[in-house]
GROMACS .gro file of C-alpha atoms in nm:
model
  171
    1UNK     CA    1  -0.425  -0.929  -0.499
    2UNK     CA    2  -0.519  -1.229  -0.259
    3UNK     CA    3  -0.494  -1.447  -0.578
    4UNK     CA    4  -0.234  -1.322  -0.726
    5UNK     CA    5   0.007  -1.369  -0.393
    6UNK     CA    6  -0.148  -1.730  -0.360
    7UNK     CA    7  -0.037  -1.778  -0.735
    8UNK     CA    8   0.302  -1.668  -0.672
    9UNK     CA    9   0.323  -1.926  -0.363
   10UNK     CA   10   0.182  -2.202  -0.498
   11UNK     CA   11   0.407  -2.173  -0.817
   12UNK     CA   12   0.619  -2.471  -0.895
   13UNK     CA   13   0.964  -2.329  -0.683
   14UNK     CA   14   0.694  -2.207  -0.462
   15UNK     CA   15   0.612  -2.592  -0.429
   16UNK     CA   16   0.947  -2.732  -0.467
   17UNK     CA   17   1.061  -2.539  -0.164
   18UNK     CA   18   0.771  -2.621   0.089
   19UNK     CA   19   0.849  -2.984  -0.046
   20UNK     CA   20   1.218  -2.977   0.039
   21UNK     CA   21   1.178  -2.771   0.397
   22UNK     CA   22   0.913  -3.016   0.492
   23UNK     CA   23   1.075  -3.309   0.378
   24UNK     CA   24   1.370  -3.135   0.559
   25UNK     CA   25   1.226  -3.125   0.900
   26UNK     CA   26   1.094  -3.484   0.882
   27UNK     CA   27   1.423  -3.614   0.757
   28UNK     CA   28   1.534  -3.507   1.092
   29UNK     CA   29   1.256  -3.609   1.296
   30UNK     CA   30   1.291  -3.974   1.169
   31UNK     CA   31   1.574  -4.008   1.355
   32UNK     CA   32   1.384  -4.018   1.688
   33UNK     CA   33   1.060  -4.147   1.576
   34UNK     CA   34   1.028  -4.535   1.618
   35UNK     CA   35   0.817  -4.589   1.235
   36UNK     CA   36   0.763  -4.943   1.308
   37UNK     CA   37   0.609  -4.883   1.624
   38UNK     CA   38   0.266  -4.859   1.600
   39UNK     CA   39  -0.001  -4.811   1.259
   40UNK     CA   40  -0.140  -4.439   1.393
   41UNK     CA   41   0.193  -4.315   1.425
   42UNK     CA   42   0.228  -4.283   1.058
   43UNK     CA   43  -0.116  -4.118   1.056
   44UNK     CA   44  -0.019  -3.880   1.293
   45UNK     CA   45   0.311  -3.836   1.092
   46UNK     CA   46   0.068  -3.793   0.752
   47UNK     CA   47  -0.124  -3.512   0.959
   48UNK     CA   48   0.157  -3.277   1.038
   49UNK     CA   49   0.314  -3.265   0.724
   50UNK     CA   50  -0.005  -3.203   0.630
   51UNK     CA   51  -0.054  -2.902   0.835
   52UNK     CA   52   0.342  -2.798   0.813
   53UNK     CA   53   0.229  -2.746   0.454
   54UNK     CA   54  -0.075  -2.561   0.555
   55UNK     CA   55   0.152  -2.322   0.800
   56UNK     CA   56   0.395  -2.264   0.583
   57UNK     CA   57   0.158  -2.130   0.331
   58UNK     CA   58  -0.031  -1.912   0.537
   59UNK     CA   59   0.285  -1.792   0.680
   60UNK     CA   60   0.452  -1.709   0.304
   61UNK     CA   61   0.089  -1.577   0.199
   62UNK     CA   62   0.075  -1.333   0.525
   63UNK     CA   63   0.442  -1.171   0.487
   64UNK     CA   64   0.358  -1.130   0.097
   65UNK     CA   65   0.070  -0.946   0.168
   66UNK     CA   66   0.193  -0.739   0.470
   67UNK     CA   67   0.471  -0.643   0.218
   68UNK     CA   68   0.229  -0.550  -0.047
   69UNK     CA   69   0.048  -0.373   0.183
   70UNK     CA   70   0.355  -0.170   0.302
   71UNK     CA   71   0.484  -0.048  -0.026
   72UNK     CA   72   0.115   0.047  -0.066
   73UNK     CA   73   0.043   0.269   0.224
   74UNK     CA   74   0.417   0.433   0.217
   75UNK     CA   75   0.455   0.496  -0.135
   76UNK     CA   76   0.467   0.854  -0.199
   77UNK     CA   77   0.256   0.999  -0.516
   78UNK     CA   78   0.458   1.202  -0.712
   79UNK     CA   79   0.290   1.533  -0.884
   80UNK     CA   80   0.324   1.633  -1.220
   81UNK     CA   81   0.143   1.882  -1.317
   82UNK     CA   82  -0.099   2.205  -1.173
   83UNK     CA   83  -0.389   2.305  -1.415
   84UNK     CA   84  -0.491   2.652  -1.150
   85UNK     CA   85  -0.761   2.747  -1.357
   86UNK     CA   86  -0.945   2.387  -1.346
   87UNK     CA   87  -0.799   2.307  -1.007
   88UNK     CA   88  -0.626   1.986  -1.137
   89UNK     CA   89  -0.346   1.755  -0.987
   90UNK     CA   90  -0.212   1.545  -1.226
   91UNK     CA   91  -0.025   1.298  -1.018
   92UNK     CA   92   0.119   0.900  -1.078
   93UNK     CA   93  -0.175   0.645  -1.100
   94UNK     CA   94  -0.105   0.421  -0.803
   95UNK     CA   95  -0.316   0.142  -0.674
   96UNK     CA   96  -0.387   0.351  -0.351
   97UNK     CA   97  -0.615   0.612  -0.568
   98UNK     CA   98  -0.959   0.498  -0.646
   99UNK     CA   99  -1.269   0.670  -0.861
  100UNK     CA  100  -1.422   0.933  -0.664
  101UNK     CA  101  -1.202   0.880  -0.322
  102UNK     CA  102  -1.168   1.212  -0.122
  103UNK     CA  103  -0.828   1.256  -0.051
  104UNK     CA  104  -0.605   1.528   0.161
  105UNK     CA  105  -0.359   1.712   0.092
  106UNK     CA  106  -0.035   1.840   0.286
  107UNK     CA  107   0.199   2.075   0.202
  108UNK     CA  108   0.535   1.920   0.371
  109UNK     CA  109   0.724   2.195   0.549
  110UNK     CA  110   1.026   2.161   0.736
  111UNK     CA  111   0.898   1.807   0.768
  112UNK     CA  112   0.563   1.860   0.908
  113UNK     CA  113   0.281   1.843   0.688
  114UNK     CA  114   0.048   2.137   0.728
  115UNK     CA  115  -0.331   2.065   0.568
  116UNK     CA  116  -0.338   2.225   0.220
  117UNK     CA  117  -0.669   2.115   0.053
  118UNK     CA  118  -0.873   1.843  -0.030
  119UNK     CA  119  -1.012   1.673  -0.313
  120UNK     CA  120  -1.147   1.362  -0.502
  121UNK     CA  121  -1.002   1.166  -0.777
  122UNK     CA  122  -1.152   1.245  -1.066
  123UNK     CA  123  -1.018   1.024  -1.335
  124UNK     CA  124  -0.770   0.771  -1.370
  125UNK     CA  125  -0.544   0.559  -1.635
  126UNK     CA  126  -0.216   0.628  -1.717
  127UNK     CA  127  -0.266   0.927  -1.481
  128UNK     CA  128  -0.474   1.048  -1.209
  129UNK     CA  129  -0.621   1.386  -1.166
  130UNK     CA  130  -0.698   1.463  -0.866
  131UNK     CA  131  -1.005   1.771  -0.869
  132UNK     CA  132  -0.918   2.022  -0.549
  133UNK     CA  133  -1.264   2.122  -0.397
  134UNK     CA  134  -1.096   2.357  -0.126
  135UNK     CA  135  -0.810   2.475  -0.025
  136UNK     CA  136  -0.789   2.579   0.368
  137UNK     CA  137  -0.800   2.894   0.456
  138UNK     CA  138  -0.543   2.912   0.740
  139UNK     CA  139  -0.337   2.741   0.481
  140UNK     CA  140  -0.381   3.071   0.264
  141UNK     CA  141  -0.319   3.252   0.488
  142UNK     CA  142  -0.058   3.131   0.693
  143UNK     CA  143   0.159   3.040   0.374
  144UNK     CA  144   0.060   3.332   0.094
  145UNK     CA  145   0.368   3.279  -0.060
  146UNK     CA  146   0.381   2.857  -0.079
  147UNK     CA  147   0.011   2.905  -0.236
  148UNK     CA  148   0.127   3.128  -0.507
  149UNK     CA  149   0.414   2.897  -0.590
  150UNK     CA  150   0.176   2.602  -0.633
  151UNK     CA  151  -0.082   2.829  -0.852
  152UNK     CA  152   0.275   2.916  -1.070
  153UNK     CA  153   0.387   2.529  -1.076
  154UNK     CA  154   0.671   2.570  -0.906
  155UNK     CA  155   0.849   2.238  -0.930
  156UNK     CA  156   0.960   2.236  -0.570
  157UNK     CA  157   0.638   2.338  -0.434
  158UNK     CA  158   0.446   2.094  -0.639
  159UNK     CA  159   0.665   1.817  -0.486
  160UNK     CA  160   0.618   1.921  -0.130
  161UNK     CA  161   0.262   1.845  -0.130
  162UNK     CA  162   0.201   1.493   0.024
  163UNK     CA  163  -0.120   1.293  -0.085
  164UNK     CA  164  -0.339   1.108   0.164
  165UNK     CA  165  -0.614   0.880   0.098
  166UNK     CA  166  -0.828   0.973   0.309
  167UNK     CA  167  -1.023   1.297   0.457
  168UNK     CA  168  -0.953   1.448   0.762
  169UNK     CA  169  -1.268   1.513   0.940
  170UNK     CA  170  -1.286   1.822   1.185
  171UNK     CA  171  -1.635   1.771   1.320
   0.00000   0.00000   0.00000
C-alpha cells in the first residue's frame, strides 16, 4: 500500500505540482534574497528546495495514507448471506479481513452494539466467510427473538450485525 501511495505521488502531475509549488515559493523568495551576494547562498538555496521537496512528499504520502487508513477502519462489511446449519457469514471481501483473523461480532441495537459471537475468517476471494465458533450466551438469552431472526436470514437482522476485526478479550 506504502508503494502504491508513493507511486501515485511521485506520478508525473504528482511531480509537475511539487515542481510548480516549489518553484512557486522561491519565485517569491527571490525577491528578498540578494543571489549575487555570496557563493554558499546558492547552496543553501539548492538545500531547501531540496528538502521543500522532501516535506512536501512526506506530507502528501502521510495524508494519503491516513486517508487509506480511514476508509479502512470505518468501512462497514456488509452481510449477505446466513448458512445456520454450517454457521457461515458470507460477507463483502474487504482488505480489513485476513486468513484465519478472529473477529467479533455485534448485533447493533438502538445504536449500541451488544456482543453477538465471534469467529475467524475462514476463506476469502470474491467473498469472505466468516466461520462463527460461539455465539454468547447472554446474547441468547437476552435477545431470543433477534437470534432466531438471524438463524431465519432475516434481511434486517443480518444487516444489524457489525463486524470487528478483532476479539474482545474478557480475561
Amino acid at each position: 500500500m506504502l508503494k502504491e501511495k508513493l507511486k501515485d505521488i511521485l506520478s508525473l502531475n504528482g511531480i509537475s505540482i511539487l515542481i510548480g509549488v516549489v518553484g512557486g515559493i522561491w519565485g517569491l523568495l527571490s525577491i528578498f534574497i540578494d543571489w549575487n551576494w555570496q557563493v554558499s547562498i546558492k547552496w543553501l538555496a539548492l538545500v531547501l528546495i531540496l528538502c521543500m521537496f522532501i516535506v512536501l512528499i512526506l506530507s502528501l504520502l502521510i495524508n494519503k495514507l491516513n486517508n487509506a487508513y480511514n476508509e479502512r477502519v470505518n468501512h462497514k462489511i456488509r452481510i449477505i448471506n446466513y448458512l445456520p446449519e454450517q454457521s457461515l457469514l458470507l460477507v463483502d471481501n474487504c482488505d480489513s479481513l485476513e486468513y484465519f483473523q478472529i473477529v467479533s461480532l455485534f448485533f447493533v441495537k438502538d445504536g449500541f452494539e451488544i456482543r453477538m459471537a465471534y469467529g475467524y475468517v475462514e476463506t476469502k476471494n470474491l467473498f469472505a466467510q466468516i466461520k462463527i465458533i460461539q455465539f454468547e450466551n447472554e446474547f441468547m438469552e437476552e435477545y431470543p427473538d433477534e437470534y432466531q431472526r438471524i438463524i431465519e436470514k432475516n434481511k434486517e437482522s443480518l444487516e444489524s450485525i457489525s463486524i470487528k476485526n478483532y476479539y474482545k478479550y474478557d480475561g
